[in-house]
């Protein structure tokens, strides 16, 4: 049995121009100790997917239109808020996209970590403090005991991000959802944080969903990858497959449009246009208006996410016509 | 030999820190945002400027455009000393220098129509509003890839990438020679970022522009630049042709910076394979003595804590400030 099953998750938001669907029919499963990368450009639905799993979207304006989330055999999407609170923390824990807004400026970081633990476990004050220091130490805050009484503003951006991770790990979750955990950070700090997440996975066997718009972060960390576009999953495969044999033209575009650190290119291969807003999605395949391979059939119907090759799904009716022939298929 | 278009010598910007002492005087503490930087930018080239947050990239960019006053040092533009230029003479030089900012949202006045946003620099420099400017604006709009019907619309009606095109049109309307792109593509999605990078390169070719391209994304900088300068805590620590910087960086900080860039393929994962530098960047307010990188440098020696390493040229065209590098120029022109 997998640790997490997400089936047909569809979440809407009530807006001035009616209800929009931020994510549609998102499905995937995750095993213990596995790192799933969710990649996509701004507005593709990554955060809404994470927040829907956590049951953290305010309703209204948000609404779970359909689908279910099953964690360790329990259906989270049926649970009351009280029941969900027992899952959040020791079950699933999340690092939010904006670290500055998620730490409370008026409490010391030590108090905030201890508060998180206190909400789920009964520990003596001495043990509580010990656990908080241990967590700060784990995430690489130097002289952790002395920094316990510091306030968020006394720390650098990278340190605040590590405090957020310490808080998320304080209850030893089985699943950590990290929403853009390094986007605001410099590359040297990003490298430290990514190393840290992988170390923690190895040490505690925790599963991780890492959300990013950066294919490099995916290459560094993920076991499996989910590519999202305009609210839908358009490709899913093991990480090496996504990089070696992307089947969806959008995934190929994402890989090609970033310049290389080692090879010269005269010109970047840009994808024309921009990601459509939820109210302006084109009919049929949502990428069709930007896709250089689109044919009339592409705008006729929404292509389903289909298993096209072993352990490799994509939502493109032309995927197999366009993909290079696999060398395995050439063998006599 | 061609003369540099922009040349700075020992340029510094120190920001006084808030507090005042008992007598109402500032207590003399300063933040050394840019500290004795010397650089040259040749006509038509793109100099990339990289370094971590707070190292002084934007401050240096603004100094070059005379948007802020240097504390010390000299600035030469197109062969003329402009460090202390004022009034009309300064305004005249400013025509030839423009800036494109990161945040297309914040940089454009939300209450102005696109036409007025782009025409504003023309008006400031004495043009009269009329069919002439409208034509000029429309042709600029076309060059940055926006339709003429955009003229009467407002910034909020555009996507981030389109707004960046508007910002570029505004910067280029006066046909400047030198443009500072300060994180001009950093806030954009990668698919759109590629469009804007291509546009900046096309315009550079068509208009003979010289760029200072500030960004924290090392692969974008490598793509667009001819040479690259690396800053750390207010100091330029290395400058060289891009291929030399990326393939054979000399400064340990440059090496660490490049090693920290995420892999482009899962087979090249860096974890456990590449040297990581520990810790955070120290505060620019109280920077480390000697070499400012010594607190994080894996190769630190006693001398690094005491003496500021000078920028030397061990290989022609490759400048570096590090005590590990033999200062005697091997074959460098004297
Ligand atoms: N509270 C809300 N009300 C209305 N629409 C919303 C709300 N939150 C998100 N959306 C919409 O849902 C879609 C998905 O948003 P989401 O935040 O999940 O994107 P994302 O992939 O996380 O993007 P980013 O990379 O910018 O974080 C977007 O079109 C967004 O405008
Ligand atoms: N007007 C100012 N007054 C005081 N300090 C300033 C001012 N402007 C910048 N600084 C400080 O100068 C240093 C350099 O800032 P600068 O904005 O040039 O860095 P940067 O390299 O552009 O960083 P980023 O990558 O975050 O844009 C920082 O420590 C900053 O806090
Ligand atoms: Mg998000
Ligand atoms: Mg800056």
XYZ file of C-alpha atoms and ligand atoms in Angstrom:
730
model
C 0.000 0.000 0.000
C 1.252 3.439 -0.792
C 1.678 6.136 1.833
C -0.390 8.698 -0.051
C -3.006 8.268 -2.767
C -4.429 11.297 -4.499
C -7.321 10.505 -6.838
C -9.028 12.892 -9.201
C -8.474 15.902 -6.981
C -10.331 18.932 -8.337
C -10.400 22.192 -6.410
C -12.323 25.320 -7.318
C -12.287 28.935 -6.176
C -15.226 31.275 -6.191
C -14.112 34.487 -7.916
C -15.790 37.622 -9.249
C -16.254 35.896 -12.583
C -17.742 32.673 -11.214
C -16.091 29.489 -10.001
C -12.712 28.639 -11.534
C -11.039 25.257 -11.234
C -7.505 25.800 -9.980
C -6.618 22.116 -10.268
C -8.409 19.359 -12.145
C -8.291 15.619 -11.841
C -4.898 15.493 -10.133
C -3.944 11.897 -9.334
C -0.758 10.302 -8.085
C 0.558 8.025 -5.410
C 3.601 8.169 -3.224
C 5.467 5.487 -1.261
C 7.187 5.858 2.078
C 10.657 7.346 1.686
C 9.989 8.470 -1.874
C 10.638 12.000 -3.173
C 8.049 13.247 -5.622
C 8.834 16.451 -7.499
C 5.956 18.599 -8.720
C 7.126 21.050 -11.356
C 5.293 23.707 -13.325
C 5.274 27.408 -14.012
C 3.569 30.044 -11.905
C -0.173 29.454 -11.633
C -0.062 25.834 -12.793
C -1.659 24.632 -9.540
C 1.249 23.309 -7.471
C 0.430 25.125 -4.238
C -3.301 24.484 -4.556
C -2.518 20.764 -4.917
C -0.424 20.845 -1.733
C -2.920 22.898 0.248
C -5.797 20.677 -0.909
C -3.945 17.610 0.419
C -3.367 19.394 3.728
C -6.980 20.557 3.887
C -5.739 24.076 4.448
C -7.668 26.039 1.823
C -10.293 28.357 3.319
C -13.774 27.411 2.177
C -15.267 29.617 0.822
C -13.776 30.718 -1.561
C -12.147 27.301 -2.068
C -14.175 24.137 -2.620
C -13.216 20.529 -3.083
C -15.228 19.744 -6.209
C -14.289 16.095 -6.457
C -11.611 13.552 -5.710
C -10.074 12.083 -2.595
C -6.861 12.051 -0.639
C -5.949 8.854 1.188
C -3.084 8.890 3.660
C -2.016 5.636 5.339
C -5.389 4.162 4.455
C -7.403 7.019 5.936
C -9.482 9.244 3.675
C -8.451 12.785 4.580
C -11.007 14.423 2.330
C -13.842 13.163 4.601
C -12.255 14.210 7.840
C -13.412 16.905 10.206
C -11.059 19.767 11.009
C -10.372 18.234 14.416
C -9.369 14.917 12.910
C -7.209 16.661 10.319
C -5.341 18.416 13.105
C -4.099 15.073 14.361
C -2.722 14.285 10.886
C -1.015 17.630 10.360
C 2.318 17.585 12.132
C 3.073 13.947 12.936
C 1.477 12.642 9.712
C 1.950 15.282 7.059
C 3.842 18.473 7.592
C 4.366 21.346 5.218
C 6.945 24.026 4.508
C 5.103 26.965 3.006
C 6.123 29.001 0.005
C 6.641 32.281 1.902
C 8.971 31.755 4.859
C 8.807 35.382 5.976
C 5.062 35.311 6.422
C 4.904 31.890 8.047
C 7.080 32.674 11.060
C 5.509 34.829 13.725
C 7.672 37.920 14.253
C 6.708 38.411 17.911
C 7.768 34.990 19.237
C 11.271 33.621 19.476
C 12.049 30.789 17.112
C 12.501 28.415 20.070
C 8.999 29.171 21.351
C 7.549 28.600 17.899
C 9.191 25.212 17.477
C 8.217 24.111 20.989
C 4.636 25.237 20.370
C 4.460 23.030 17.284
C 5.647 20.004 19.249
C 3.385 20.800 22.210
C 0.338 20.713 19.954
C 0.884 16.997 19.324
C 2.990 15.527 22.089
C 3.092 15.710 25.864
C 6.663 16.362 26.843
C 8.204 17.901 29.954
C 9.447 21.482 29.458
C 13.044 20.263 29.622
C 12.434 17.538 27.020
C 10.538 19.963 24.837
C 13.444 22.383 24.811
C 15.851 19.558 24.164
C 13.842 18.384 21.149
C 13.634 21.914 19.719
C 17.394 22.383 20.055
C 17.964 18.993 18.480
C 15.833 20.003 15.495
C 17.646 23.325 15.027
C 20.893 21.466 15.231
C 19.730 18.924 12.622
C 18.934 21.659 10.128
C 22.380 23.170 10.589
C 21.754 26.254 12.714
C 25.099 26.833 14.450
C 25.058 27.084 18.293
C 21.406 26.049 18.270
C 20.926 26.351 22.050
C 21.943 29.990 21.974
C 19.782 30.818 18.945
C 16.598 29.454 20.596
C 15.731 32.870 22.019
C 16.365 34.769 18.780
C 13.501 36.328 16.861
C 12.932 35.691 13.144
C 14.214 39.161 12.156
C 17.566 38.377 13.762
C 18.192 35.581 11.270
C 19.140 35.566 7.606
C 16.744 34.331 4.929
C 18.528 30.990 4.722
C 18.425 30.549 8.483
C 14.722 31.386 8.617
C 14.106 28.782 5.962
C 16.004 26.233 8.049
C 13.915 27.175 11.085
C 10.794 26.512 8.990
C 12.153 23.091 8.113
C 12.981 22.431 11.771
C 9.381 23.286 12.691
C 8.006 21.054 9.970
C 10.216 18.190 11.152
C 9.674 18.675 14.876
C 6.865 16.104 14.962
C 8.798 13.647 12.792
C 6.250 13.539 9.953
C 5.958 10.575 7.595
C 5.350 12.980 4.734
C 6.866 16.413 4.253
C 5.436 18.748 1.630
C 7.987 21.417 0.746
C 6.472 24.183 -1.407
C 9.306 26.027 -3.188
C 11.590 25.539 -0.176
C 14.563 27.262 -1.797
C 13.153 29.725 -4.306
C 13.953 32.854 -2.302
C 17.431 31.643 -1.395
C 20.857 32.090 -2.917
C 22.298 29.085 -4.741
C 24.883 28.230 -2.094
C 22.149 28.168 0.559
C 19.780 26.336 -1.788
C 22.370 23.595 -2.219
C 22.697 23.267 1.565
C 18.909 23.032 2.058
C 18.439 20.455 -0.713
C 21.259 18.339 0.729
C 19.586 18.640 4.119
C 16.195 17.457 2.831
C 17.786 14.412 1.228
C 19.781 13.624 4.384
C 16.580 13.778 6.422
C 14.823 11.465 4.016
C 17.667 8.971 4.322
C 17.766 9.275 8.101
C 14.038 9.133 8.923
C 12.660 7.393 5.830
C 10.266 10.288 5.415
C 8.537 10.793 2.067
C 8.816 14.250 0.490
C 6.791 16.160 -2.057
C 9.016 18.910 -3.365
C 7.278 21.651 -5.305
C 9.322 23.844 -7.612
C 9.381 25.660 -10.920
C 13.060 24.781 -11.303
C 13.967 21.692 -13.334
C 17.397 21.756 -11.703
C 15.888 21.287 -8.249
C 13.925 18.345 -9.670
C 17.093 16.858 -11.188
C 18.864 17.177 -7.830
C 16.215 15.666 -5.586
C 13.257 13.847 -7.113
C 12.678 10.111 -7.586
C 9.477 10.677 -9.552
C 8.175 13.763 -11.294
C 4.754 15.233 -11.939
C 4.627 18.043 -14.507
C 1.665 20.404 -14.187
C 0.259 22.860 -16.716
C -2.813 25.087 -16.283
C -4.189 23.050 -13.387
C -3.635 19.570 -14.822
C -0.965 16.906 -14.605
C 0.399 16.572 -18.134
C 3.244 14.110 -17.553
C 4.386 11.687 -14.879
C 7.436 9.432 -14.826
C 10.591 8.519 -12.913
C 13.038 11.417 -12.874
C 15.563 10.006 -15.356
C 12.778 9.240 -17.845
C 11.466 12.787 -17.701
C 14.899 14.177 -18.539
C 15.874 11.526 -21.096
C 12.586 10.977 -22.843
C 10.016 13.661 -22.129
C 6.821 12.758 -23.991
C 4.819 15.960 -23.644
C 5.892 18.916 -25.826
C 5.511 21.230 -22.816
C 7.913 19.163 -20.729
C 10.367 19.199 -23.620
C 9.936 22.964 -23.855
C 10.589 23.392 -20.130
C 13.823 21.445 -20.441
C 14.976 23.272 -23.568
C 14.228 26.862 -22.635
C 16.739 27.073 -19.793
C 20.307 27.824 -20.838
C 23.041 25.346 -20.032
C 25.903 25.896 -17.620
C 28.339 24.122 -19.928
C 27.161 24.399 -23.528
C 26.865 27.443 -25.770
C 23.654 28.177 -27.598
C 23.179 31.050 -30.002
C 19.556 31.447 -29.059
C 17.275 30.078 -26.407
C 14.368 27.930 -27.469
C 11.522 29.933 -25.983
C 7.928 28.729 -25.726
C 5.763 31.431 -27.316
C 2.936 32.998 -25.317
C 2.165 32.541 -21.632
C 0.304 30.179 -19.359
C -3.432 30.970 -19.624
C -5.365 32.246 -16.609
C -8.055 29.850 -15.346
C -10.778 31.987 -16.951
C -9.070 32.028 -20.350
C -8.141 28.436 -20.897
C -8.391 27.381 -24.530
C -10.620 24.473 -25.516
C -9.081 21.012 -25.720
C -5.433 20.688 -24.770
C -4.531 23.770 -22.761
C -1.042 23.858 -24.170
C -2.222 23.595 -27.786
C -2.185 27.378 -28.395
C 1.524 27.517 -27.513
C 2.500 24.194 -29.010
C 4.366 24.106 -32.307
C 3.063 20.595 -33.002
C -0.627 21.302 -32.483
C -3.112 19.906 -35.006
C -6.864 20.637 -35.127
C -7.670 17.545 -33.053
C -5.661 19.030 -30.160
C -8.206 21.744 -29.549
C -11.177 19.420 -29.976
C -10.976 17.555 -26.678
C -9.001 17.584 -23.452
C -6.371 14.843 -23.795
C -6.451 12.417 -20.851
C -3.323 11.495 -18.914
C -2.533 8.068 -20.342
C 0.022 5.418 -19.609
C 1.964 5.491 -22.883
C 5.066 3.569 -21.943
C 5.905 1.491 -18.871
C 5.699 3.745 -15.800
C 5.339 6.823 -17.992
C 2.155 8.811 -18.537
C 1.498 11.898 -20.616
C -1.536 13.894 -21.711
C -0.845 14.523 -25.382
C -2.525 12.887 -28.349
C 0.612 13.320 -30.444
C 3.090 12.215 -27.764
C 4.107 8.969 -29.398
C 4.233 10.409 -32.971
C 6.572 13.126 -31.810
C 8.800 11.236 -29.413
C 12.057 9.910 -30.808
C 11.985 6.173 -31.411
C 13.347 4.313 -28.422
C 16.577 2.497 -29.129
C 15.072 -0.589 -27.477
C 12.381 -0.644 -30.175
C 15.002 -0.682 -32.902
C 16.508 -3.972 -31.832
C 15.812 -6.706 -34.408
C 42.648 49.659 -29.273
C 39.020 50.422 -28.483
C 38.367 52.456 -25.375
C 35.992 51.119 -22.756
C 32.508 52.641 -22.788
C 32.301 52.477 -19.012
C 35.265 52.485 -16.690
C 35.270 52.685 -12.924
C 38.276 52.978 -10.657
C 38.169 52.219 -6.940
C 34.484 53.084 -6.836
C 32.848 52.844 -3.403
C 29.431 53.381 -1.911
C 29.139 53.389 1.857
C 25.702 53.831 3.353
C 25.666 55.559 6.737
C 23.850 53.435 9.295
C 20.751 54.851 10.937
C 21.718 55.900 14.450
C 23.086 59.240 15.556
C 25.232 59.829 18.605
C 24.669 62.042 21.636
C 25.654 65.214 19.764
C 23.251 64.515 16.916
C 26.074 63.436 14.625
C 26.042 60.143 12.839
C 28.247 57.776 14.749
C 30.319 57.007 11.737
C 29.292 53.392 11.258
C 28.837 52.591 7.572
C 27.680 49.709 5.460
C 30.166 49.074 2.675
C 27.744 48.126 -0.086
C 30.353 48.632 -2.831
C 33.983 48.813 -1.822
C 36.755 49.958 -4.175
C 35.473 48.301 -7.303
C 37.381 48.732 -10.572
C 35.876 47.510 -13.833
C 35.732 48.246 -17.551
C 32.905 47.530 -19.940
C 33.736 47.610 -23.648
C 31.339 49.008 -26.261
C 28.880 46.413 -27.511
C 29.731 43.831 -24.888
C 27.601 42.316 -22.162
C 29.225 42.155 -18.774
C 27.378 39.756 -16.470
C 27.374 40.571 -12.761
C 26.652 37.763 -10.311
C 26.840 37.212 -6.582
C 24.551 36.424 -3.703
C 21.831 38.628 -2.308
C 23.130 41.824 -0.728
C 26.612 41.642 -2.261
C 26.145 45.049 -3.903
C 25.132 44.298 -7.505
C 22.225 46.745 -7.694
C 24.183 49.399 -5.840
C 27.020 49.084 -8.357
C 24.539 49.255 -11.248
C 23.006 52.421 -9.841
C 26.421 53.957 -9.276
C 27.345 53.424 -12.918
C 24.194 55.258 -13.988
C 24.842 58.060 -11.491
C 21.465 57.318 -9.899
C 23.263 57.395 -6.552
C 26.376 59.326 -5.570
C 29.599 57.405 -5.018
C 31.364 57.825 -1.693
C 34.712 57.582 -3.445
C 36.341 56.653 -6.738
C 35.993 57.629 -10.379
C 33.537 56.919 -13.131
C 34.311 57.422 -16.811
C 31.644 57.128 -19.496
C 32.512 57.248 -23.179
C 35.927 58.720 -22.418
C 34.665 61.534 -20.171
C 34.905 61.762 -16.416
C 31.329 61.949 -15.097
C 31.839 61.276 -11.399
C 30.967 64.780 -10.327
C 28.855 65.955 -13.251
C 25.735 67.946 -12.293
C 22.628 69.601 -13.737
C 22.177 69.810 -17.501
C 25.473 68.056 -18.255
C 24.455 65.101 -16.091
C 21.027 64.980 -17.696
C 22.654 64.853 -21.112
C 24.833 61.846 -20.145
C 21.855 60.112 -18.585
C 20.123 60.016 -21.956
C 22.674 57.444 -23.005
C 22.261 55.228 -19.939
C 19.141 53.393 -18.927
C 18.007 50.692 -16.539
C 15.561 47.783 -16.803
C 14.347 46.572 -13.425
C 13.353 43.185 -12.103
C 9.852 43.888 -11.034
C 7.716 44.749 -14.037
C 4.828 45.261 -11.624
C 6.421 47.812 -9.354
C 8.424 49.668 -11.986
C 5.527 50.858 -14.140
C 3.073 53.530 -13.025
C -0.285 51.725 -12.888
C -2.269 54.861 -13.734
C -0.399 55.649 -16.951
C -1.305 54.230 -20.345
C 1.450 52.273 -22.078
C 1.982 55.065 -24.591
C 2.673 57.608 -21.840
C 4.906 55.209 -19.923
C 7.122 54.668 -22.933
C 7.017 58.303 -24.102
C 7.869 59.739 -20.673
C 11.674 59.642 -21.089
C 11.277 61.446 -24.453
C 9.160 64.156 -22.825
C 11.582 64.505 -19.916
C 14.347 65.061 -22.427
C 12.437 67.811 -24.210
C 10.321 66.123 -26.887
C 6.799 67.447 -27.418
C 3.843 65.155 -27.129
C 2.232 64.647 -30.525
C 1.990 62.445 -33.600
C 5.789 62.329 -33.805
C 6.258 60.790 -30.376
C 3.270 58.502 -30.881
C 4.862 57.125 -34.028
C 8.181 56.673 -32.272
C 6.500 54.864 -29.372
C 4.511 52.622 -31.723
C 7.647 51.616 -33.589
C 9.446 50.874 -30.307
C 6.479 48.785 -29.171
C 6.711 46.807 -32.368
C 10.415 46.206 -31.827
C 9.802 44.699 -28.391
C 7.090 42.461 -29.827
C 3.900 44.128 -28.596
C 0.935 45.001 -30.845
C 0.093 48.670 -31.533
C -3.231 48.278 -29.756
C -1.277 48.001 -26.508
C -0.664 51.783 -26.673
C -3.879 52.781 -24.934
C -3.947 50.023 -22.374
C -2.716 49.980 -18.775
C 0.015 47.859 -17.135
C -2.393 45.629 -15.187
C -3.852 44.373 -18.461
C -0.566 42.674 -19.340
C 1.215 39.522 -18.220
C 4.572 39.696 -16.441
C 6.511 39.046 -19.635
C 4.569 41.701 -21.560
C 5.150 44.206 -18.765
C 8.839 43.470 -18.992
C 8.642 44.242 -22.716
C 7.039 47.596 -21.832
C 9.861 48.307 -19.376
C 12.414 47.492 -22.066
C 10.670 49.738 -24.613
C 10.745 52.595 -22.109
C 14.435 52.076 -21.432
C 15.327 51.988 -25.122
C 13.153 54.801 -26.468
C 16.003 57.324 -26.155
C 18.403 55.033 -28.039
C 20.823 54.720 -25.124
C 24.289 53.241 -25.492
C 24.497 51.569 -22.109
C 21.738 49.618 -20.362
C 21.829 48.098 -16.890
C 19.505 45.088 -16.723
C 18.973 44.589 -12.990
C 17.411 41.138 -12.575
C 15.401 41.966 -15.694
C 14.312 38.358 -16.259
C 14.495 36.978 -12.725
C 10.808 37.216 -11.860
C 9.613 35.567 -15.051
C 8.608 31.992 -15.693
C 11.290 30.088 -17.561
C 9.351 29.854 -20.817
C 8.828 33.621 -20.838
C 12.312 34.316 -19.513
C 13.721 32.733 -22.662
C 11.582 35.045 -24.826
C 12.887 38.142 -23.026
C 16.520 36.987 -23.097
C 16.216 36.480 -26.860
C 14.633 39.919 -27.218
C 17.417 41.605 -25.235
C 20.005 39.931 -27.458
C 18.193 40.935 -30.673
C 17.918 44.540 -29.525
C 21.561 44.593 -28.525
C 22.556 43.568 -32.042
C 20.155 45.979 -33.762
C 20.914 48.986 -31.590
C 24.564 48.368 -30.721
C 23.828 48.296 -26.996
C 26.256 47.653 -24.170
C 24.788 45.752 -21.217
C 25.571 45.292 -17.586
C 23.467 42.198 -16.947
C 22.827 41.668 -13.238
C 21.269 38.351 -12.248
C 21.601 35.609 -9.713
C 20.881 32.837 -12.229
C 24.302 31.668 -13.336
C 23.172 29.819 -16.443
C 21.241 32.789 -17.816
C 24.260 35.001 -17.157
C 26.528 32.566 -18.938
C 24.232 32.517 -21.943
C 23.922 36.271 -22.409
C 27.331 37.568 -21.288
C 30.700 37.997 -22.954
C 32.510 38.476 -19.676
C 31.357 37.884 -16.124
C 32.206 39.654 -12.858
C 31.625 37.966 -9.514
C 30.936 40.048 -6.406
C 31.134 39.081 -2.771
C 30.274 41.480 0.056
C 30.876 44.673 -1.902
C 34.042 43.521 -3.680
C 34.599 42.185 -7.157
C 36.505 38.943 -6.538
C 36.860 37.691 -10.118
C 36.331 38.957 -13.690
C 37.025 37.031 -16.888
C 35.678 35.867 -20.227
C 32.634 33.739 -19.506
C 34.207 30.514 -20.707
C 37.178 31.032 -18.390
C 34.928 31.860 -15.431
C 32.651 28.857 -15.851
C 35.128 26.246 -17.018
C 38.117 27.259 -14.900
C 37.104 29.585 -12.074
C 40.075 30.702 -9.984
C 38.440 32.158 -6.891
C 37.177 29.622 -4.316
C 33.959 31.623 -4.031
C 33.313 31.463 -7.776
C 34.048 27.732 -7.648
C 31.548 27.254 -4.820
C 28.934 29.359 -6.557
C 29.143 27.310 -9.743
C 29.237 24.024 -7.830
C 26.013 25.001 -6.066
C 23.993 25.375 -9.271
C 21.558 22.463 -9.442
C 22.362 19.757 -11.975
C 20.739 19.836 -15.394
C 20.289 16.060 -15.375
C 19.624 13.635 -12.490
C 22.752 11.682 -13.451
C 24.872 14.704 -12.437
C 23.483 15.188 -8.947
C 25.883 17.209 -6.881
C 25.064 15.964 -3.381
C 28.124 14.496 -1.754
C 30.173 15.065 -4.910
C 30.856 18.763 -4.901
C 32.411 21.019 -2.311
C 29.804 22.960 -0.399
C 30.559 26.161 1.380
C 29.053 26.258 4.826
C 27.267 29.087 6.556
C 25.657 32.275 5.357
C 27.047 35.446 3.888
C 28.331 37.650 6.731
C 26.774 41.070 7.228
C 28.034 43.863 4.964
C 27.872 46.108 8.008
C 30.661 44.319 9.788
C 32.474 42.440 7.033
C 35.276 40.005 7.898
C 38.814 41.394 7.972
C 41.280 40.580 5.202
C 39.644 38.598 2.443
C 35.914 38.880 3.044
C 35.382 35.298 1.978
C 37.790 33.850 4.536
C 35.039 32.862 7.007
C 33.533 30.445 4.471
C 36.571 29.537 2.386
C 37.632 25.879 2.439
C 41.251 26.863 1.670
C 41.666 29.685 4.201
C 45.259 30.541 5.228
C 46.458 32.845 8.038
C 47.230 35.665 5.596
C 43.598 35.658 4.396
C 42.402 36.877 7.806
C 44.803 39.802 7.808
C 45.385 41.144 4.332
C 42.851 42.180 1.703
C 43.916 40.370 -1.480
C 44.403 42.743 -4.444
C 42.778 42.070 -7.806
C 45.564 40.574 -9.947
C 45.723 39.281 -13.514
C 47.477 35.881 -13.418
C 46.258 35.046 -16.920
C 45.692 37.801 -19.488
C 42.123 39.017 -19.217
C 41.422 36.960 -16.093
C 41.345 39.028 -12.910
C 41.061 37.520 -9.443
C 41.484 38.647 -5.836
C 42.713 35.651 -3.836
C 45.864 34.926 -1.842
C 46.009 31.410 -3.277
C 46.684 32.809 -6.707
C 50.240 33.755 -7.476
C 50.202 37.509 -7.924
C 53.099 37.569 -10.393
C 51.467 37.987 -13.771
C 52.417 35.058 -15.976
C 52.700 36.576 -19.395
C 50.268 39.350 -18.570
C 50.970 42.633 -20.327
C 52.605 45.164 -18.047
N -7.465 32.152 -3.267
C -7.587 32.032 -4.601
N -8.628 32.567 -5.269
C -8.750 32.448 -6.600
N -7.881 31.794 -7.383
C -6.814 31.231 -6.787
C -6.599 31.325 -5.369
N -5.445 30.682 -5.061
C -4.959 30.221 -6.242
N -5.788 30.544 -7.268
C -5.580 30.221 -8.683
O -5.295 28.854 -8.819
C -4.323 28.630 -9.818
C -3.185 27.804 -9.251
O -2.510 28.555 -8.263
P -1.278 27.986 -7.434
O -1.023 28.950 -6.336
O -1.517 26.581 -7.078
O -0.116 28.062 -8.511
P 1.411 27.596 -8.329
O 1.641 26.538 -9.331
O 1.685 27.287 -6.905
O 2.164 28.914 -8.790
P 3.493 29.622 -8.184
O 4.636 28.963 -8.877
O 3.322 31.043 -8.641
O 3.483 29.455 -6.721
C -3.877 29.990 -10.294
O -4.515 30.275 -11.514
C -4.350 30.922 -9.224
O -4.675 32.179 -9.774
N 19.744 52.934 0.373
C 20.389 52.078 1.165
N 20.648 52.381 2.462
C 21.307 51.524 3.249
N 21.765 50.325 2.865
C 21.540 49.963 1.589
C 20.834 50.810 0.675
N 20.767 50.176 -0.526
C 21.378 48.993 -0.369
N 21.851 48.855 0.901
C 22.609 47.720 1.431
O 23.744 47.554 0.598
C 24.040 46.172 0.412
C 24.041 45.843 -1.068
O 22.712 45.944 -1.556
P 22.321 45.692 -3.066
O 20.873 45.976 -3.200
O 23.261 46.434 -3.938
O 22.594 44.140 -3.207
P 22.298 43.155 -4.418
O 23.556 42.430 -4.707
O 21.643 43.898 -5.528
O 21.270 42.136 -3.749
P 20.000 41.361 -4.386
O 20.586 40.195 -5.124
O 19.248 40.922 -3.173
O 19.267 42.331 -5.258
C 22.994 45.406 1.203
O 23.532 45.058 2.456
C 21.870 46.403 1.341
O 21.129 46.139 2.511
Mg 2.840 28.152 -5.439
Mg 19.724 43.763 -6.450
